[in-house]
Coordinates of C-alpha atoms (C1' of nucleotides) in Angstrom, one line a residue:
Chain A
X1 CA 17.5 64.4 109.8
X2 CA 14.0 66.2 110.7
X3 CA 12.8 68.1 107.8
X4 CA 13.0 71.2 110.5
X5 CA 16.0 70.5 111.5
X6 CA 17.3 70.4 107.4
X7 CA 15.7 73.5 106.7
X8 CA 17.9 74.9 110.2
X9 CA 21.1 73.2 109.4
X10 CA 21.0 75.2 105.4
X11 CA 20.2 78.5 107.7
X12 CA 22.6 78.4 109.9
X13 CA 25.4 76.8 106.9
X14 CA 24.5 79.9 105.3
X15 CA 24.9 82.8 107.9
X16 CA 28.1 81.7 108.7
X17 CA 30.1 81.4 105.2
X18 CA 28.4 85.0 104.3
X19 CA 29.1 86.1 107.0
X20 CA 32.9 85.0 107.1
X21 CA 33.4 85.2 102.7
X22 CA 30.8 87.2 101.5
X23 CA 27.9 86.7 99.4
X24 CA 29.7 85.7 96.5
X25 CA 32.1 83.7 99.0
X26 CA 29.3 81.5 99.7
X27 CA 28.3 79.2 96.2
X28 CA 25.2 77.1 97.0
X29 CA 27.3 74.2 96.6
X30 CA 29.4 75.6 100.0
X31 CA 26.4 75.9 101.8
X32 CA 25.1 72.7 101.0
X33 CA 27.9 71.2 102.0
X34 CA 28.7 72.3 105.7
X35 CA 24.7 72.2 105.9
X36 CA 25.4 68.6 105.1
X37 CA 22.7 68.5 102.3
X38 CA 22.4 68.0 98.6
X39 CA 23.1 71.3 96.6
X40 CA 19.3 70.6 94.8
X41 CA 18.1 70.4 98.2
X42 CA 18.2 73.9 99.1
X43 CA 15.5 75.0 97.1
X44 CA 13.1 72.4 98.4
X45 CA 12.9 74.8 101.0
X46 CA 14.2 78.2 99.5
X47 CA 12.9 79.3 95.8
X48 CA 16.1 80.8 95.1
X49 CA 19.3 82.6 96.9
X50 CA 17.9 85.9 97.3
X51 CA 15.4 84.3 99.1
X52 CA 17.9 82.7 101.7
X53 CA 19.5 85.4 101.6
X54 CA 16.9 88.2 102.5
X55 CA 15.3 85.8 104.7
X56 CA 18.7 84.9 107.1
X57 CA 18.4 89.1 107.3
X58 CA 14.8 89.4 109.3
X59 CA 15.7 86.3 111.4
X60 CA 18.9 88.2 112.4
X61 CA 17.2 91.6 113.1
X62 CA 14.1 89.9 114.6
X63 CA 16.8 87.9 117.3
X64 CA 18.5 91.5 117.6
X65 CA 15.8 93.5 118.1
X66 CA 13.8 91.4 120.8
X67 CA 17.4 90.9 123.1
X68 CA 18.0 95.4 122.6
X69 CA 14.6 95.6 123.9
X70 CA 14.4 93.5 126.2
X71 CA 13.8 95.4 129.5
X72 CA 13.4 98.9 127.8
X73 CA 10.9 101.2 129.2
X74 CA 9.5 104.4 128.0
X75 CA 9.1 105.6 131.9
X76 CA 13.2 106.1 131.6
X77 CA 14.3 109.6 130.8
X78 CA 16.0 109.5 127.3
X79 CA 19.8 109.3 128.4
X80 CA 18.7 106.1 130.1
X81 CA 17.0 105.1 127.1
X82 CA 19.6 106.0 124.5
X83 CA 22.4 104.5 126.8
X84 CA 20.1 101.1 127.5
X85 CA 19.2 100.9 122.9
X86 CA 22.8 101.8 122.3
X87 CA 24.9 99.3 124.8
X88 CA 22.3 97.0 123.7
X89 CA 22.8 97.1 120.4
X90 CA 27.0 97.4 120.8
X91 CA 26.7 94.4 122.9
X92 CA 24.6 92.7 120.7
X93 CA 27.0 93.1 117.9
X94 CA 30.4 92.1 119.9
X95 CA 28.2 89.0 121.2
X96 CA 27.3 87.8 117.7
X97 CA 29.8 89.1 115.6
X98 CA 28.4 86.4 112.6
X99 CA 25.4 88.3 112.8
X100 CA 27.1 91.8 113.2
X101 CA 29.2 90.7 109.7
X102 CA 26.1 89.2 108.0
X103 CA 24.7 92.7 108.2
X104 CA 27.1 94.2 107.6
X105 CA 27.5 92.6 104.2
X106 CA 23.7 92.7 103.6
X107 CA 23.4 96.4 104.3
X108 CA 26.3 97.0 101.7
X109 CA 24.5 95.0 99.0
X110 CA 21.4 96.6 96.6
X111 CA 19.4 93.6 99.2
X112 CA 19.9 96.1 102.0
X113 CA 20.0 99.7 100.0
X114 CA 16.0 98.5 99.0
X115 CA 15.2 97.1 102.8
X116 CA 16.2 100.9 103.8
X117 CA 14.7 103.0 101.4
X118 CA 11.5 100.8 102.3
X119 CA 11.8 101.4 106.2
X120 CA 12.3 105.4 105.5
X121 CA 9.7 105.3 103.4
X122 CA 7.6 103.8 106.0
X123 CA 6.3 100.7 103.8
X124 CA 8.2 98.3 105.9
X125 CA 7.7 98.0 109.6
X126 CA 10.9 98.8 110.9
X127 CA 11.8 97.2 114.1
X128 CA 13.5 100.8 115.4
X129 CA 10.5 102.3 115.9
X130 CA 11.4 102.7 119.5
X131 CA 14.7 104.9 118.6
X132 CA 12.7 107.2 115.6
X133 CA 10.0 107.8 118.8
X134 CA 13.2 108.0 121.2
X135 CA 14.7 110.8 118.5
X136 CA 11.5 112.6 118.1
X137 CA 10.2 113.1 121.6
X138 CA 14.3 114.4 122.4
X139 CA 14.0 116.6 119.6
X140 CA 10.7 117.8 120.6
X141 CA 11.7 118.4 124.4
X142 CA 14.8 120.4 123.4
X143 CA 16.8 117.4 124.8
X144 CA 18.7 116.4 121.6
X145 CA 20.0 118.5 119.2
X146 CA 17.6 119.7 116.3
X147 CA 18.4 117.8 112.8
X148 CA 16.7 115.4 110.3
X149 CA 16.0 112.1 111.9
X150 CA 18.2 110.3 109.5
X151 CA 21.2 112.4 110.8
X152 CA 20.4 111.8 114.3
X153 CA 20.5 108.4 113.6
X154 CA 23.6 108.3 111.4
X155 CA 25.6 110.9 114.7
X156 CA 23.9 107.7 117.2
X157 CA 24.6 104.3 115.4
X158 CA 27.3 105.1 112.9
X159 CA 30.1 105.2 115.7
X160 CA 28.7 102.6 117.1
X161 CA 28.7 100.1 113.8
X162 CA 32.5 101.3 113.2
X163 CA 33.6 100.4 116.7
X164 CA 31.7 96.9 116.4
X165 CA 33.4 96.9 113.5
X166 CA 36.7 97.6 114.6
X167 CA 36.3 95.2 117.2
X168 CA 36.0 92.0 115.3
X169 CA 38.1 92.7 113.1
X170 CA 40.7 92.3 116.1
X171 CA 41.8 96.2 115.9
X172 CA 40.6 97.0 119.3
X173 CA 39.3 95.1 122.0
X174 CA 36.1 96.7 123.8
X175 CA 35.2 95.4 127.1
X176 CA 31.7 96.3 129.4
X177 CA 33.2 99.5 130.0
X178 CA 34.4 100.6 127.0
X179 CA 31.0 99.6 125.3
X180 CA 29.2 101.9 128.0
X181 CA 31.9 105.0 127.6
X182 CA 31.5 104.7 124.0
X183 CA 27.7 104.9 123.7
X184 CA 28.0 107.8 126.4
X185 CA 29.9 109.7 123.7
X186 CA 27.5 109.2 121.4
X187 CA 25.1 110.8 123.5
X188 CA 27.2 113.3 123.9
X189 CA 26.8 114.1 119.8
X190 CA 23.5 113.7 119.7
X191 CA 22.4 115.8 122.9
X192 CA 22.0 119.4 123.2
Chain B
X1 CA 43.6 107.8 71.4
X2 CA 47.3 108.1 72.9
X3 CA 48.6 106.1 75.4
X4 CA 48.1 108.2 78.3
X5 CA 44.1 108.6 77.5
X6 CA 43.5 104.9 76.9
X7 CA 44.9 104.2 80.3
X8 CA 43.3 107.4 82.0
X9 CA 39.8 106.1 80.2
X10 CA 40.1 102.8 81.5
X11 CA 41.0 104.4 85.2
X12 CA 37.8 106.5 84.6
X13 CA 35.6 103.4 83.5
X14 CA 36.7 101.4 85.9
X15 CA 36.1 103.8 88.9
X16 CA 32.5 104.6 87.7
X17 CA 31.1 101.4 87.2
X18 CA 32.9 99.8 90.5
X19 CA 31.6 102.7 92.3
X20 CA 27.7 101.9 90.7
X21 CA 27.6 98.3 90.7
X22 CA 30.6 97.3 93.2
X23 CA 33.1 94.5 91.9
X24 CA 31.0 91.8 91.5
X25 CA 28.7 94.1 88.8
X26 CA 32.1 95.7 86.8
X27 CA 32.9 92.7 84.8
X28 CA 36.5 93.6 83.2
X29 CA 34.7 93.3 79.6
X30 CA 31.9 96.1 80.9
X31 CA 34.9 98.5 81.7
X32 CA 36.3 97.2 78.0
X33 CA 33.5 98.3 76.9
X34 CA 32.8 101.7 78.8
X35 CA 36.7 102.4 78.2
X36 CA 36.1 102.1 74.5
X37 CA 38.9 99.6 74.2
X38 CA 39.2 96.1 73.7
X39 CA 39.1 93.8 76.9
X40 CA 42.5 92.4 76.2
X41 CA 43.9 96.1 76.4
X42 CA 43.4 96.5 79.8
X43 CA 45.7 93.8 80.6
X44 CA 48.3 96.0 78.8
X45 CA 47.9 98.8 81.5
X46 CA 47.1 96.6 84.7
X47 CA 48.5 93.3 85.7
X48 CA 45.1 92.0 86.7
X49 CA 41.9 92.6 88.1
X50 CA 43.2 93.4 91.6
X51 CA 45.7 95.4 90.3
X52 CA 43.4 98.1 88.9
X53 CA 41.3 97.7 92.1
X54 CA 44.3 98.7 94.3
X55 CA 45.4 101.3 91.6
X56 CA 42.2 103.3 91.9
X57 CA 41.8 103.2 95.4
X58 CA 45.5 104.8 95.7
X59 CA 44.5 107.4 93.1
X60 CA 41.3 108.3 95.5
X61 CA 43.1 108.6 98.6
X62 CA 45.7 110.6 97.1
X63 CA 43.3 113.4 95.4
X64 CA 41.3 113.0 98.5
X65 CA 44.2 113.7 101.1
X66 CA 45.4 116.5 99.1
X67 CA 41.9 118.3 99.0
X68 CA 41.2 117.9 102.5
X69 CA 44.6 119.2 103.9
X70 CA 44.6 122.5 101.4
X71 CA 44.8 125.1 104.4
X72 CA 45.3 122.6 107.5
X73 CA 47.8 124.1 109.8
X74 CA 48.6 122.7 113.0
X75 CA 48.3 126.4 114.7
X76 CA 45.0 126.2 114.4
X77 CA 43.3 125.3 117.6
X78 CA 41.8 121.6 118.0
X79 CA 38.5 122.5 117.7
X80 CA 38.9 124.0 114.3
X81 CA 41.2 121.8 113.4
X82 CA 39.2 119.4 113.7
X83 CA 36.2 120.7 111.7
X84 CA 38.8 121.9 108.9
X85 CA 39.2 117.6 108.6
X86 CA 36.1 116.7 109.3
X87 CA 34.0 119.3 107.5
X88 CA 36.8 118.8 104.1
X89 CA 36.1 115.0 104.3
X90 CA 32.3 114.9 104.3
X91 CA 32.5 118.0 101.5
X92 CA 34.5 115.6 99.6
X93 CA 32.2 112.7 99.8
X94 CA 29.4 115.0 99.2
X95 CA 31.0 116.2 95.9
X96 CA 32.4 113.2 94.8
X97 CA 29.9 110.5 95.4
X98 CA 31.7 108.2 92.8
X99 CA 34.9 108.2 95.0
X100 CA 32.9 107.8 98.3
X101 CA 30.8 105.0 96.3
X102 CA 34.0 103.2 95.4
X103 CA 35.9 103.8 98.6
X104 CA 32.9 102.1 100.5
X105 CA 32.8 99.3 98.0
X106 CA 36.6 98.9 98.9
X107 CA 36.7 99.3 102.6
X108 CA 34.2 96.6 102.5
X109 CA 36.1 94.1 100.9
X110 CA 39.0 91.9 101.8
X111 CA 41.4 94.5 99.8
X112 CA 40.4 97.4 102.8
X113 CA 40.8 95.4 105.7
X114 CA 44.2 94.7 104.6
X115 CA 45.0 98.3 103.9
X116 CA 43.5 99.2 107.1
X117 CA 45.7 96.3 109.1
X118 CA 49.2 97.5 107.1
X119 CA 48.2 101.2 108.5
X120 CA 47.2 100.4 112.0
X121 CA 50.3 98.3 112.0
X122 CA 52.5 101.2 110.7
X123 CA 53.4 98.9 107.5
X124 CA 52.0 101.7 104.9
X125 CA 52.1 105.3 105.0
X126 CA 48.5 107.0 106.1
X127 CA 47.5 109.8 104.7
X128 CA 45.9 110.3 107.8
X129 CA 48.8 111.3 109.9
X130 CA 47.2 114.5 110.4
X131 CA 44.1 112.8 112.6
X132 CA 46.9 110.7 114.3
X133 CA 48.5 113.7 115.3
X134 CA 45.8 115.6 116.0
X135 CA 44.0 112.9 118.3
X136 CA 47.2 112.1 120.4
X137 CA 47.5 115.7 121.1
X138 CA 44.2 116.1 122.0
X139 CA 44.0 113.5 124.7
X140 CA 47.5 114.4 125.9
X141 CA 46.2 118.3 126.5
X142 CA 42.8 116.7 127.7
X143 CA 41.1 118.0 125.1
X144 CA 39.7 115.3 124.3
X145 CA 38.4 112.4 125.9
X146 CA 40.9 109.6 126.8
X147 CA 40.0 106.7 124.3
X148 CA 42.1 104.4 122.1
X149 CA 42.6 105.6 119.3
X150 CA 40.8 103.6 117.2
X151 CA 37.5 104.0 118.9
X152 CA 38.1 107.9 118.7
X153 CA 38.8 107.7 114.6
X154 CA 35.2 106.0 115.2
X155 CA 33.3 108.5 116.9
X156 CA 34.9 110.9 114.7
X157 CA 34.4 109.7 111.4
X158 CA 31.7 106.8 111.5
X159 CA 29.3 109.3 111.7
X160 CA 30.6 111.1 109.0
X161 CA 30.8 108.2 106.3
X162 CA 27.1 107.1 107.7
X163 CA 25.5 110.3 107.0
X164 CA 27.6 111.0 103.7
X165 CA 26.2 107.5 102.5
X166 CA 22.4 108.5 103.3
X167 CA 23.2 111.6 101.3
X168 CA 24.2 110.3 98.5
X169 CA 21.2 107.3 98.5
X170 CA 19.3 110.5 98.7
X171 CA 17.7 109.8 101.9
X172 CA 18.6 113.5 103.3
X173 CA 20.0 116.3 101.7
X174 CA 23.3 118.2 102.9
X175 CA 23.9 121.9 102.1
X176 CA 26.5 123.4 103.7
X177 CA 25.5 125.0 107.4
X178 CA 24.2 121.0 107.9
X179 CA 27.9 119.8 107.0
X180 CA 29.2 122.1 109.7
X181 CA 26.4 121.3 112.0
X182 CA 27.2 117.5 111.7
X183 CA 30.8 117.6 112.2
X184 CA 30.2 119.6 115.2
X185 CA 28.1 117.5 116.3
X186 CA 30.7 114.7 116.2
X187 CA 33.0 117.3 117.4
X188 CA 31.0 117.1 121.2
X189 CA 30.7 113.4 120.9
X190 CA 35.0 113.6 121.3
X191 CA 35.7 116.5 123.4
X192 CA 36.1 116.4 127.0
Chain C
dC1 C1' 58.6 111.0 47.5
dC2 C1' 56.9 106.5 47.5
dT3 C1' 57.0 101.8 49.2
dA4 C1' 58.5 97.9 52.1
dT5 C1' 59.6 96.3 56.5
dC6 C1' 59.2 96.2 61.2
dG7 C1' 57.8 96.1 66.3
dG8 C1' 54.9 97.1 69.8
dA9 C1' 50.1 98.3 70.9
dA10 C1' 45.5 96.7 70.5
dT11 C1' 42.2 93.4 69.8
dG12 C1' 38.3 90.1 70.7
dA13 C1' 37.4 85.3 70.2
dA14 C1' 38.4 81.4 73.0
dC15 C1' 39.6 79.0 77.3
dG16 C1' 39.1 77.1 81.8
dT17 C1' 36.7 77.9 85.9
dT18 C1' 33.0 79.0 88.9
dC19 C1' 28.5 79.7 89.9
dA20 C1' 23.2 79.3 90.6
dT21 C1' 19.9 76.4 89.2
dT22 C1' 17.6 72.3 87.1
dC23 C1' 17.3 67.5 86.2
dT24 C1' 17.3 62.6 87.2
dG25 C1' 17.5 58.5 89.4
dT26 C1' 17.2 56.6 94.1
dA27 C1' 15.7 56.0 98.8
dA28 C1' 12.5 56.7 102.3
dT29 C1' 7.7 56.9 103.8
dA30 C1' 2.9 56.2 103.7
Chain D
dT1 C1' 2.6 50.5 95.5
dA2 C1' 2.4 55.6 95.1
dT3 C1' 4.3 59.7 96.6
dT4 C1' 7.4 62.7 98.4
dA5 C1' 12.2 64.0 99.6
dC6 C1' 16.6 63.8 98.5
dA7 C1' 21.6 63.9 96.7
dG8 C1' 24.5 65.0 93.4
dA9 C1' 25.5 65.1 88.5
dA10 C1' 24.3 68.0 84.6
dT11 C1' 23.6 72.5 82.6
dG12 C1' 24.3 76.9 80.7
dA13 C1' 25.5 81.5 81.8
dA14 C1' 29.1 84.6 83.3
dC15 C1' 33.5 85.6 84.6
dG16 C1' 38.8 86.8 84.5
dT17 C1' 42.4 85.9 81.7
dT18 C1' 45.2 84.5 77.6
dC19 C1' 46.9 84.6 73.0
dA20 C1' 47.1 84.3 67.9
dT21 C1' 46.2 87.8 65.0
dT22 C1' 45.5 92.6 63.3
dC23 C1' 46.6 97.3 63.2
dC24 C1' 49.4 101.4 62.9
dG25 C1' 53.1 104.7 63.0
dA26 C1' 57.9 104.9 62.3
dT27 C1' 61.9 103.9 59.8
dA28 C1' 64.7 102.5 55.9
dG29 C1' 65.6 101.7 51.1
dG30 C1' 65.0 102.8 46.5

DNA sequence: CCTATCGGAATGAACGTTCATTCTGTAATA
DNA sequence: TATTACAGAATGAACGTTCATTCCGATAGG
């Protein structure tokens, strides 16, 4: 095996038992083995699991934030916009529901608490800074309802997480439609 | 210390440190130790581990339920209904960031997605009946918009837990006329 | 009223297991 | 041959749980 290929083979062992058990039900050893390596092996290429672990996080929201964006335009008035970020990202989550669980478990871990705080904070370059200019030009223009970003965003995405949520967990099933009429009534929070 | 108290201060210990450090930080000698017991003891209140887990969560709901539904009458019109539940929850969450701590920590864990399943399937009691109720009848008076259910407990109360969360990791600040601001906000996101 | 006996509550050291990480000998590569 | 990469055994720390022992209040006997 290609010492790329190694290195790909521990990534991808690793995104998929955290994201199916856990953190903590994925031991090293685990991921070594589907990864088809030796447990030492590992970190040859990663210093320690924190590492793996908060570097499986940017390669997720990297992949994720390049397909939401893809086609976006700031020509489109903001329904259009919110409705084109929000399907995106709903459809991102249903498509890739390893990655969507990943997240999940990485945003509900002191790993993702610390990645937030930094993006809020603005010492990390947040790959949403199309939605925080999306939130403060609607605000601005009297389009969206006037609150604290961080609220807007919670009204936006928090529905939106909960529904992926529910989804792969198998407790509803959300076609194209669905998926559009639900981002529609988020709008419908967030709009004036 | 009688009985009752050792058991109640292991409850309490439990809950707090669960709620700071989630499961994997609350070692049972820790809560031993925070109980002001011996870590043996605890085994003479609770079964095991899992047992105190489920236990507490229980407890939560039950206090939780019983706050929120203090003046909840079903002559009320939806709307206010509605904000009666919605505003009482996040209130709660707000004021007891312990029990929304834990009750996150839990939901996100094996042990809530097989509560959740038992209540979806009808196999346990909810304590949610109320939203049930509330929710059908909305959507059979067109009320409210015509969703499964699930997706509507979503866009009614993902927000709520999201922006509850961001409070309490002090990334906004909630006084009262932004509670009611953010429920009705949720509130548009489901009516018709 | 004092002391001996007793039973369950409480204890914390010890056990077996699991984990992340390190070490070591071997194989591949140059 | 010298160097690097590797696998997997070894290591030690941390965990949940157990269990032989201690503690303590109640009761009985003198």
């Amino acid at each position: 095996m290609a010492r790329n290929d190694k290195r790909e083979e521990i990534v991808r062992a690793a995104r998929e038992l955290i994201a199916e058990n856990g953190f903590h039900g994925a031991p090293m050893a685990m991921i070594a083995e589907r990864a088809g390596v030796g447990a030492g092996t590992i970190y040859r290429y990663f210093e320690n699991k924190d590492v793996l672990i908060n570097e499986l996080y940017g390669g997720i929201e990297d992949r994720m934030n390049q397909i939401i964006m893809d086609g976006y335009s700031t020509e489109t008035p903001f329904r259009g916009r919110f409705l084109h970020i929000g399907t995106g990202l709903l459809r991102y989550f249903i498509e890739h529901p390893l990655d969507f669980r990943y997240l999940e478990q990485f945003h509900n871990s002191p790993y993702g608490v610390a990645v937030r705080r930094d993006k809020l904070l603005g010492n990390r370059e947040g790959g949403c800074n199309a939605f925080k200019e999306l939130f403060e030009q609607g605000m601005a223009q009297q389009v969206l309802k006037n609150f604290p970003l961080v609220i807007l965003f919670d009204l936006a995405f928090g529905p939106l997480v909960t529904v992926a949520r529910d989804h792969i967990l198998g407790f509803v099933t959300l076609d194209a439609a669905m998926i559009v009429r639900t981002v529609e009534a988020c709008w419908d929070g967030i709009k004036r």
